[in-house]
Coordinates of C-alpha atoms in Angstrom, one line a residue:
X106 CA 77.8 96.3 21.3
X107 CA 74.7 94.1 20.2
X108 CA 72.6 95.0 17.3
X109 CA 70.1 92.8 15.6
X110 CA 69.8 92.8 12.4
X111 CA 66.3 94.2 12.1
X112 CA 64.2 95.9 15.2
X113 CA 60.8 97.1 14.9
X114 CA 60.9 98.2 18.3
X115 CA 62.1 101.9 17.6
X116 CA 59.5 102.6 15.0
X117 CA 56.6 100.7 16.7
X118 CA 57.2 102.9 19.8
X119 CA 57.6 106.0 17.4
X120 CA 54.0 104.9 16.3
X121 CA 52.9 103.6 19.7
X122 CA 49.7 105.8 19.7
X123 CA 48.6 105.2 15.7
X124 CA 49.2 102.2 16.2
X125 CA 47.0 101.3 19.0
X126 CA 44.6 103.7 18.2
X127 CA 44.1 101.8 14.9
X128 CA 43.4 98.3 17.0
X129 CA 40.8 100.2 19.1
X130 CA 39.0 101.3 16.2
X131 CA 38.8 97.7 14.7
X132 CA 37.8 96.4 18.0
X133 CA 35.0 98.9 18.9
X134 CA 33.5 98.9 15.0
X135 CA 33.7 94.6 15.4
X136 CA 34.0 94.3 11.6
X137 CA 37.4 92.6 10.6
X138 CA 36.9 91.4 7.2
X139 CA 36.3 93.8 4.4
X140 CA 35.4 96.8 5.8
X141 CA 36.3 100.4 6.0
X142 CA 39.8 99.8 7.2
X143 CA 40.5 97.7 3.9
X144 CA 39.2 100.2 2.1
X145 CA 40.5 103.5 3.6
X146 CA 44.1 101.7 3.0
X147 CA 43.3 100.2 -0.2
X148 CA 42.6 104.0 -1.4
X149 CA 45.7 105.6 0.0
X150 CA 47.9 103.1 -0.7
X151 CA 46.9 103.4 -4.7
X152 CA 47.5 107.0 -4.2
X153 CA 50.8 106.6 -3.1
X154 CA 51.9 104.8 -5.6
X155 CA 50.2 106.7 -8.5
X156 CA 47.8 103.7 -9.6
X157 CA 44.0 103.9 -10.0
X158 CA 43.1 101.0 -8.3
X159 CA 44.6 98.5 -5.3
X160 CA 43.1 95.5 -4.2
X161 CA 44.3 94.5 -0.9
X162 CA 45.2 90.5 -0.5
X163 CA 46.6 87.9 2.3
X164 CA 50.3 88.2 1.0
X165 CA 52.9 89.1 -1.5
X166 CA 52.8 85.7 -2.8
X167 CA 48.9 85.7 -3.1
X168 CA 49.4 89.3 -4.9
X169 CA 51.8 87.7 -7.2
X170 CA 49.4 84.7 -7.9
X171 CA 46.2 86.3 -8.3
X172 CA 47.6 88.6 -10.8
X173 CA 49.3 86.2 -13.0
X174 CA 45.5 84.3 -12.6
X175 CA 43.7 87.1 -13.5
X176 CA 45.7 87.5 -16.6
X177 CA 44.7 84.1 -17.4
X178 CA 48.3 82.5 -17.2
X179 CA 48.3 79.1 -16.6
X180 CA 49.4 75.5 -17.4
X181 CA 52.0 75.5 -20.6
X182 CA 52.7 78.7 -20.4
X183 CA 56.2 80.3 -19.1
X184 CA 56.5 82.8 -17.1
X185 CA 60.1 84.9 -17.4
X186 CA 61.5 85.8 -14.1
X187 CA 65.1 86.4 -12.3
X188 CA 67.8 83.5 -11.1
X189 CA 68.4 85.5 -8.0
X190 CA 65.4 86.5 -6.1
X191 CA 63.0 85.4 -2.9
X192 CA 61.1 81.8 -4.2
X193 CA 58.1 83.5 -3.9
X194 CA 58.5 84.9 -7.1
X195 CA 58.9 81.4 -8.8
X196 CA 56.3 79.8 -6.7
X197 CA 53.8 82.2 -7.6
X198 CA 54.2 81.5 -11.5
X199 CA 54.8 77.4 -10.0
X200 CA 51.1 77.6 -8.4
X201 CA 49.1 79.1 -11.9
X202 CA 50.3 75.8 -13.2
X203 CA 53.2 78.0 -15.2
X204 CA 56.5 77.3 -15.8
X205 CA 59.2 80.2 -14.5
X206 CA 62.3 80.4 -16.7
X207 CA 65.0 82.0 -15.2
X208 CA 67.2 84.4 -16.6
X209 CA 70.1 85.8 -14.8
X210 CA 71.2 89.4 -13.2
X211 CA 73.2 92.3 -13.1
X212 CA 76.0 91.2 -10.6
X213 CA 76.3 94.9 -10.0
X214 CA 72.2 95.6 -8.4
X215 CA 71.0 91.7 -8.7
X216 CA 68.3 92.7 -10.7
X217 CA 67.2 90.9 -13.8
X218 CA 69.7 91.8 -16.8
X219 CA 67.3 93.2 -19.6
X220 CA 69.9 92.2 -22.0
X221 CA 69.8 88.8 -21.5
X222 CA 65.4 89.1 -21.7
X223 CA 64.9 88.3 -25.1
X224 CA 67.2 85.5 -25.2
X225 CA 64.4 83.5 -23.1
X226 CA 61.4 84.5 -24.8
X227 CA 59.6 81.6 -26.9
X228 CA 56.4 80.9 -28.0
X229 CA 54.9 79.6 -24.4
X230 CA 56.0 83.1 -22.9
X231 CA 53.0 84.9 -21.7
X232 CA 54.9 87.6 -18.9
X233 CA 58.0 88.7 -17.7
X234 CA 58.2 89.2 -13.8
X235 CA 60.9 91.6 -13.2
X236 CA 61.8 92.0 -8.9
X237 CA 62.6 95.3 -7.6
X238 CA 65.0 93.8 -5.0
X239 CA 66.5 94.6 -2.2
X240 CA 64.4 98.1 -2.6
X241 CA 66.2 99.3 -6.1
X242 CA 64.3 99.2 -8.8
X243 CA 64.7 97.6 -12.1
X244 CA 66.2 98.9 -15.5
X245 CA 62.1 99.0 -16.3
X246 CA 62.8 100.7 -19.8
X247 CA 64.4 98.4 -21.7
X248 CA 62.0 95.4 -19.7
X249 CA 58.9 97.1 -20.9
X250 CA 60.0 97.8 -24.7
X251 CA 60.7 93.8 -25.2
X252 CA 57.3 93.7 -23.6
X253 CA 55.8 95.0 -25.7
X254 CA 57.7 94.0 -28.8
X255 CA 56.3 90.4 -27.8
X256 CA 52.9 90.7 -26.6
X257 CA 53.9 89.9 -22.9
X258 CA 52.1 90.7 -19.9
X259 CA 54.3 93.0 -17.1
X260 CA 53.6 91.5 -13.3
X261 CA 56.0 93.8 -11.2
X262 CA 57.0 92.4 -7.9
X263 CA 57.5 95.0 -5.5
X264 CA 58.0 93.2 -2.7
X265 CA 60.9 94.9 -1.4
X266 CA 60.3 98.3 -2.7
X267 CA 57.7 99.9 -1.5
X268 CA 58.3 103.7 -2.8
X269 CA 61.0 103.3 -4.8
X270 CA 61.5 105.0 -8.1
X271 CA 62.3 104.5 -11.9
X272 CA 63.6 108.0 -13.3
X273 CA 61.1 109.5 -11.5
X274 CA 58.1 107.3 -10.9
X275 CA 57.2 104.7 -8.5
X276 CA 57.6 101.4 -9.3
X277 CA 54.5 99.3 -9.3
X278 CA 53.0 101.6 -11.9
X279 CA 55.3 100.4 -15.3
X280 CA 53.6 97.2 -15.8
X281 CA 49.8 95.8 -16.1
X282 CA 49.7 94.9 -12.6
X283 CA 51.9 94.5 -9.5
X284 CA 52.3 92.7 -6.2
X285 CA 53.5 94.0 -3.1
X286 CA 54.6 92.3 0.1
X287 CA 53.5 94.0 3.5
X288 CA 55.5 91.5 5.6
X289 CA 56.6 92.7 9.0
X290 CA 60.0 92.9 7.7
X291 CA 59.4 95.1 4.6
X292 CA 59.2 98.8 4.6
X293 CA 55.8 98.5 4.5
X294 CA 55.2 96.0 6.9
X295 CA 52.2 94.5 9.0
X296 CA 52.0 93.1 12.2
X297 CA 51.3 90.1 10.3
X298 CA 51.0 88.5 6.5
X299 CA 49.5 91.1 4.7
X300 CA 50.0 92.2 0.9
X301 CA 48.0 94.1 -2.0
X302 CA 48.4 94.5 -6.2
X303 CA 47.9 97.6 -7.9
X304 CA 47.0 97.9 -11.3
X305 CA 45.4 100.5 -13.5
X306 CA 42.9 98.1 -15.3
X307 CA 39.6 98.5 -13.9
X308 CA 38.6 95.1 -15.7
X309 CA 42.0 93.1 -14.0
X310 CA 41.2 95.2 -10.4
X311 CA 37.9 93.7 -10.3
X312 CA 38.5 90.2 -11.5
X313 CA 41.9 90.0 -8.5
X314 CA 39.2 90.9 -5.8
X315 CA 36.6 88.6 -7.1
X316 CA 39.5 86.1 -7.4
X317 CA 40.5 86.3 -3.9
X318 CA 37.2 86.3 -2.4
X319 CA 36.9 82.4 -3.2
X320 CA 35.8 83.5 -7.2
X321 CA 32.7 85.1 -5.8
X322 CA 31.1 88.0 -7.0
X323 CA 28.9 88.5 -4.0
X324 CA 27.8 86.6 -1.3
X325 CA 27.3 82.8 -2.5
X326 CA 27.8 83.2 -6.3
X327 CA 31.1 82.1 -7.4
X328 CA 32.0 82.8 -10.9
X329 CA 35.5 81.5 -10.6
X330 CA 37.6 78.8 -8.9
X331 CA 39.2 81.7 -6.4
X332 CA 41.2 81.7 -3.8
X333 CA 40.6 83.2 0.2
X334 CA 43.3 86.0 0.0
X335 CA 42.0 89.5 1.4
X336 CA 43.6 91.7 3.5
X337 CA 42.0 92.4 6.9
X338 CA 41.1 95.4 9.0
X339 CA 43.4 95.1 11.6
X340 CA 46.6 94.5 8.9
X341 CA 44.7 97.4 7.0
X342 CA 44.6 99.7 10.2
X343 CA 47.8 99.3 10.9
X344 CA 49.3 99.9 7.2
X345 CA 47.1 102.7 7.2
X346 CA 48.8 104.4 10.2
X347 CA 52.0 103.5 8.9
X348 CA 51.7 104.4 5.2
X349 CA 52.1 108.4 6.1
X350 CA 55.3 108.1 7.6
X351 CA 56.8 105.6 4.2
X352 CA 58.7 108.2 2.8
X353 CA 60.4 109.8 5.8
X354 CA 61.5 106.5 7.1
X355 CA 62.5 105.5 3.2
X356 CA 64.5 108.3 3.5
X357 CA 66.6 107.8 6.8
X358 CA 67.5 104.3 5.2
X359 CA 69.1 106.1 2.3
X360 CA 70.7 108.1 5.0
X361 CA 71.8 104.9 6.7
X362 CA 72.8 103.5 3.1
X363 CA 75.1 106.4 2.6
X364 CA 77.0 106.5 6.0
X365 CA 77.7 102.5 4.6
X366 CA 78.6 103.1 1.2
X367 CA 80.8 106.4 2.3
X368 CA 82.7 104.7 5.7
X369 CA 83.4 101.0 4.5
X370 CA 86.4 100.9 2.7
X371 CA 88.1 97.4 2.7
X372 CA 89.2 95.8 -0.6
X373 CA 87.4 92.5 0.3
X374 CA 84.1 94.0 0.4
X375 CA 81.8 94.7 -2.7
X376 CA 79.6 97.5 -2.0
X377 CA 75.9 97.7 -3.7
X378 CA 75.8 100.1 -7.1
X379 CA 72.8 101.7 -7.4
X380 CA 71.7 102.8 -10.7
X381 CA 71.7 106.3 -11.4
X382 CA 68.2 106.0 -13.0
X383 CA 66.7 104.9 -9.9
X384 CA 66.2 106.4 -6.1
X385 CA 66.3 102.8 -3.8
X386 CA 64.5 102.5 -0.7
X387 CA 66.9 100.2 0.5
X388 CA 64.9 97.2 2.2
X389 CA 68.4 95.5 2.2
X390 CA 71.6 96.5 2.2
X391 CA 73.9 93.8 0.7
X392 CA 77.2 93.8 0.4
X393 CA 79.6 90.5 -1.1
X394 CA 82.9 89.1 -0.5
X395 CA 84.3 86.4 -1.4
X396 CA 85.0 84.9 2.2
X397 CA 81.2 85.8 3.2
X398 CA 80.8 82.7 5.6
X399 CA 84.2 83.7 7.5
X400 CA 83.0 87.3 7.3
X401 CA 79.4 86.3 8.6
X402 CA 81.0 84.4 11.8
X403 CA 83.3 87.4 12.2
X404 CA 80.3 90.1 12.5
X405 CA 78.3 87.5 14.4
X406 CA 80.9 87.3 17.1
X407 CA 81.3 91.0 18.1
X408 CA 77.1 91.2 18.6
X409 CA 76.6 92.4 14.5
X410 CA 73.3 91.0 13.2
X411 CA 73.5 89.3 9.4
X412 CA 71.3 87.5 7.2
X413 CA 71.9 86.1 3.6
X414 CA 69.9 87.0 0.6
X415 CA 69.8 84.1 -0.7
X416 CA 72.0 81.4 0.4
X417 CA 70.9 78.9 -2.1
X418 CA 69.3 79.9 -5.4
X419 CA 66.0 78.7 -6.7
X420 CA 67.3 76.3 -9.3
X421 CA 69.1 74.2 -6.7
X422 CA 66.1 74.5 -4.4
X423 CA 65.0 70.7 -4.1
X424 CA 61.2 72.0 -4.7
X425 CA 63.0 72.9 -8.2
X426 CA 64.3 69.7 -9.2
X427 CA 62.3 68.8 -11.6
X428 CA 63.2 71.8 -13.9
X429 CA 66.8 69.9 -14.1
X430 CA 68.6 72.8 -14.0
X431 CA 72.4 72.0 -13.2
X432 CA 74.7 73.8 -10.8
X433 CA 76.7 75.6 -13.1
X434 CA 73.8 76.7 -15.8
X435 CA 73.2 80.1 -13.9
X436 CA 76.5 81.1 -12.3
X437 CA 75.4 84.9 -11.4
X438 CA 73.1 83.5 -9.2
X439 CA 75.4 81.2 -7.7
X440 CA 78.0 83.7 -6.9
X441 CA 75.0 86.2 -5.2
X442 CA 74.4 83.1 -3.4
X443 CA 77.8 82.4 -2.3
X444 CA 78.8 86.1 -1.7
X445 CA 76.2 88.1 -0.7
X446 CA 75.8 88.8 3.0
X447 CA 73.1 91.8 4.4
X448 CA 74.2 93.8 7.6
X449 CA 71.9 95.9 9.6
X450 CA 69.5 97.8 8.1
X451 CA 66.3 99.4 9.7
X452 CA 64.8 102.3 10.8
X453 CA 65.6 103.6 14.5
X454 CA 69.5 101.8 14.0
X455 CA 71.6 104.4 15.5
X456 CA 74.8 106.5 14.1
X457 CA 76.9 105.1 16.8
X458 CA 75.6 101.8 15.8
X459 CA 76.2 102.6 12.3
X460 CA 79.9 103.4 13.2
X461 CA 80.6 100.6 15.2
X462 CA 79.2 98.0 12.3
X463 CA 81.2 100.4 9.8
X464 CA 84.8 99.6 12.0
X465 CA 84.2 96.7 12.7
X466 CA 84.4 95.5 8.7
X467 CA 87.0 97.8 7.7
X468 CA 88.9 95.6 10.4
X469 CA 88.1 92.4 8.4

């Protein structure tokens, strides 16, 4: 049996007709930038998530940019964010001119330990940048109460979580302003780069769009330094036709999710913990073991799809040199790094499929 780790093919020919019917639209209205699509999406997809506003943007790491811009973040200040997450997040906080400062995880979900928060918090700290990965959300309680203790700013990134919830409510709406991903890959995904931040501060909404619209206002008056980051009608279109159908595919992941969690049982494999508080959308499903590499070449050769999230952590990235952080300083991110290995996970993956992938590692 052959399965890939990720196929868009099942869904994409579940949504064959929205789907084209959303490219005919754009093509016959001949308007592609900032237009209705953008809009129509930019309205719905605020509504899903229970913000007032959304300002649709290039990418997740233009989301996570312009946000931390907006908030006027910038060169000497710090920035704290997880050891173990996508380098987008650092890079974001990298390109305001910012420092990040890393602080490590829970071993048990990978997201940021809000224990270990407060520890980093000095006088340059202007925002903490917790990461819903991997689709669970993030112990937001505790993150927003030394918040506010310390007169930080909240940038969520909800890359990887697009509908997942917090004790009842989705994430994205906890802190000032958030920045979500619509990468083919994610839950939410485009047909290309695509992303969007949703706030509910009309006064931050407005200065993100002016922001990404090269600092201008309207047409030939800039009254900032900004960037070109907008989302356009076709990606919008195609979000749009996808957004209805979110929470019914969200949910046949947790389906997939359980069949995992409830059929693999070998004493080499860690299973993902997901916290009670929190209702996961699963955008990855990562287990660890110790012998991942052996265990990676093993699935690989019977036709089983893998990836690693994320085989070599930001702080021995050689873009991050220059923070001279030592192998050793953040050992939770180095194990994630060396253990963690991400099986098939995607919507249209089929329970025979399921089953064979489940076998096949309780005969690791």
């Amino acid at each position: 049996m052959k399965i890939p780790f990720v196929s868009f093919l099942p869904m994409e020919y579940e949504l064959d007709d929205e789907l084209k019917g959303a490219f005919n639209r754009v093509l016959t209205r001949s308007w592609y930038i900032e237009g209705v699509e953008d809009q129509s999406f930019e309205q719905a997809f605020s509504s899903y998530c229970g913000s007032k506003y959304c300002i649709g943007v290039g990418n997740g790491l233009d989301a996570l940019m312009l946000s931390l811009k907006a908030l006027g973040i910038g060169d000497g200040d710090e920035v704290i964010v997880p050891s173990n997450t996508y380098i987008a997040t650092a890079l974001a906080v990298t390109y305001v001119g910012a420092t990040p400062v890393f602080v490590e995880p829970d071993i048990r979900t990978f997201n940021i330990n809000p224990a270990l928060i407060e520890n980093a918090v000095t006088v340059k700290t202007k925002a903490i940048m917790p990461v819903h990965l991997y689709g669970q959300a993030c112990d937001m309680d505790p993150i927003m109460a030394i918040a506010k203790k310390h007169d930080l700013k909240v940038v969520e990134d909800c890359a990887q979580a697009h509908g997942a919830t917090y004790k009842g409510q989705k994430v994205g709406t906890f802190g000032d302003v958030s920045g979500f991903s619509f990468y083919p890959g994610k839950n939410l995904g485009a047909l290309g780069d695509a992303g969007a931040v949703v706030t509910n501060d009309k006064d931050l909404a407005d200065k993100i769009r002016v922001l990404g619209n090269y600092g201008s206002d309207y047409k030939y008056h800039h009254i900032y330094k900004g960037n070109n980051s907008r989302l356009d009608e076709l990606q919008a279109a195609f979000l749009a036709a996808k957004l209805p159908h979110l929470d019914r595919m969200n949910e046949e992941r947790r389906r997939i999710a359980y069949l995992f969690s409830s059929g693999i049982k070998n004493e080499k494999i860690i299973l993902p913990y997901v916290n009670p508080d929190c209702v996961p959308v699963w955008h990855v499903y990562g287990i660890r073991c110790a012998q991942r590499d052996d265990l990676e070449k093993y699935l690989n050769e019977r036709g089983i799809g893998t990836n690693k999230h994320y085989p070599i952590p930001m702080h021995l990235q050689e873009c991050y040199m220059d923070l001279n952080i030592s192998q050793g300083s953040l050992p939770i991110a180095e194990e994630i790094s060396a253990t963690e290995l991400s099986i098939p996970m995607y919507y249209g993956i089929n329970d025979d499929e399921i089953h064979y992938i489940i076998d096949v590692i309780n005969c690791f």
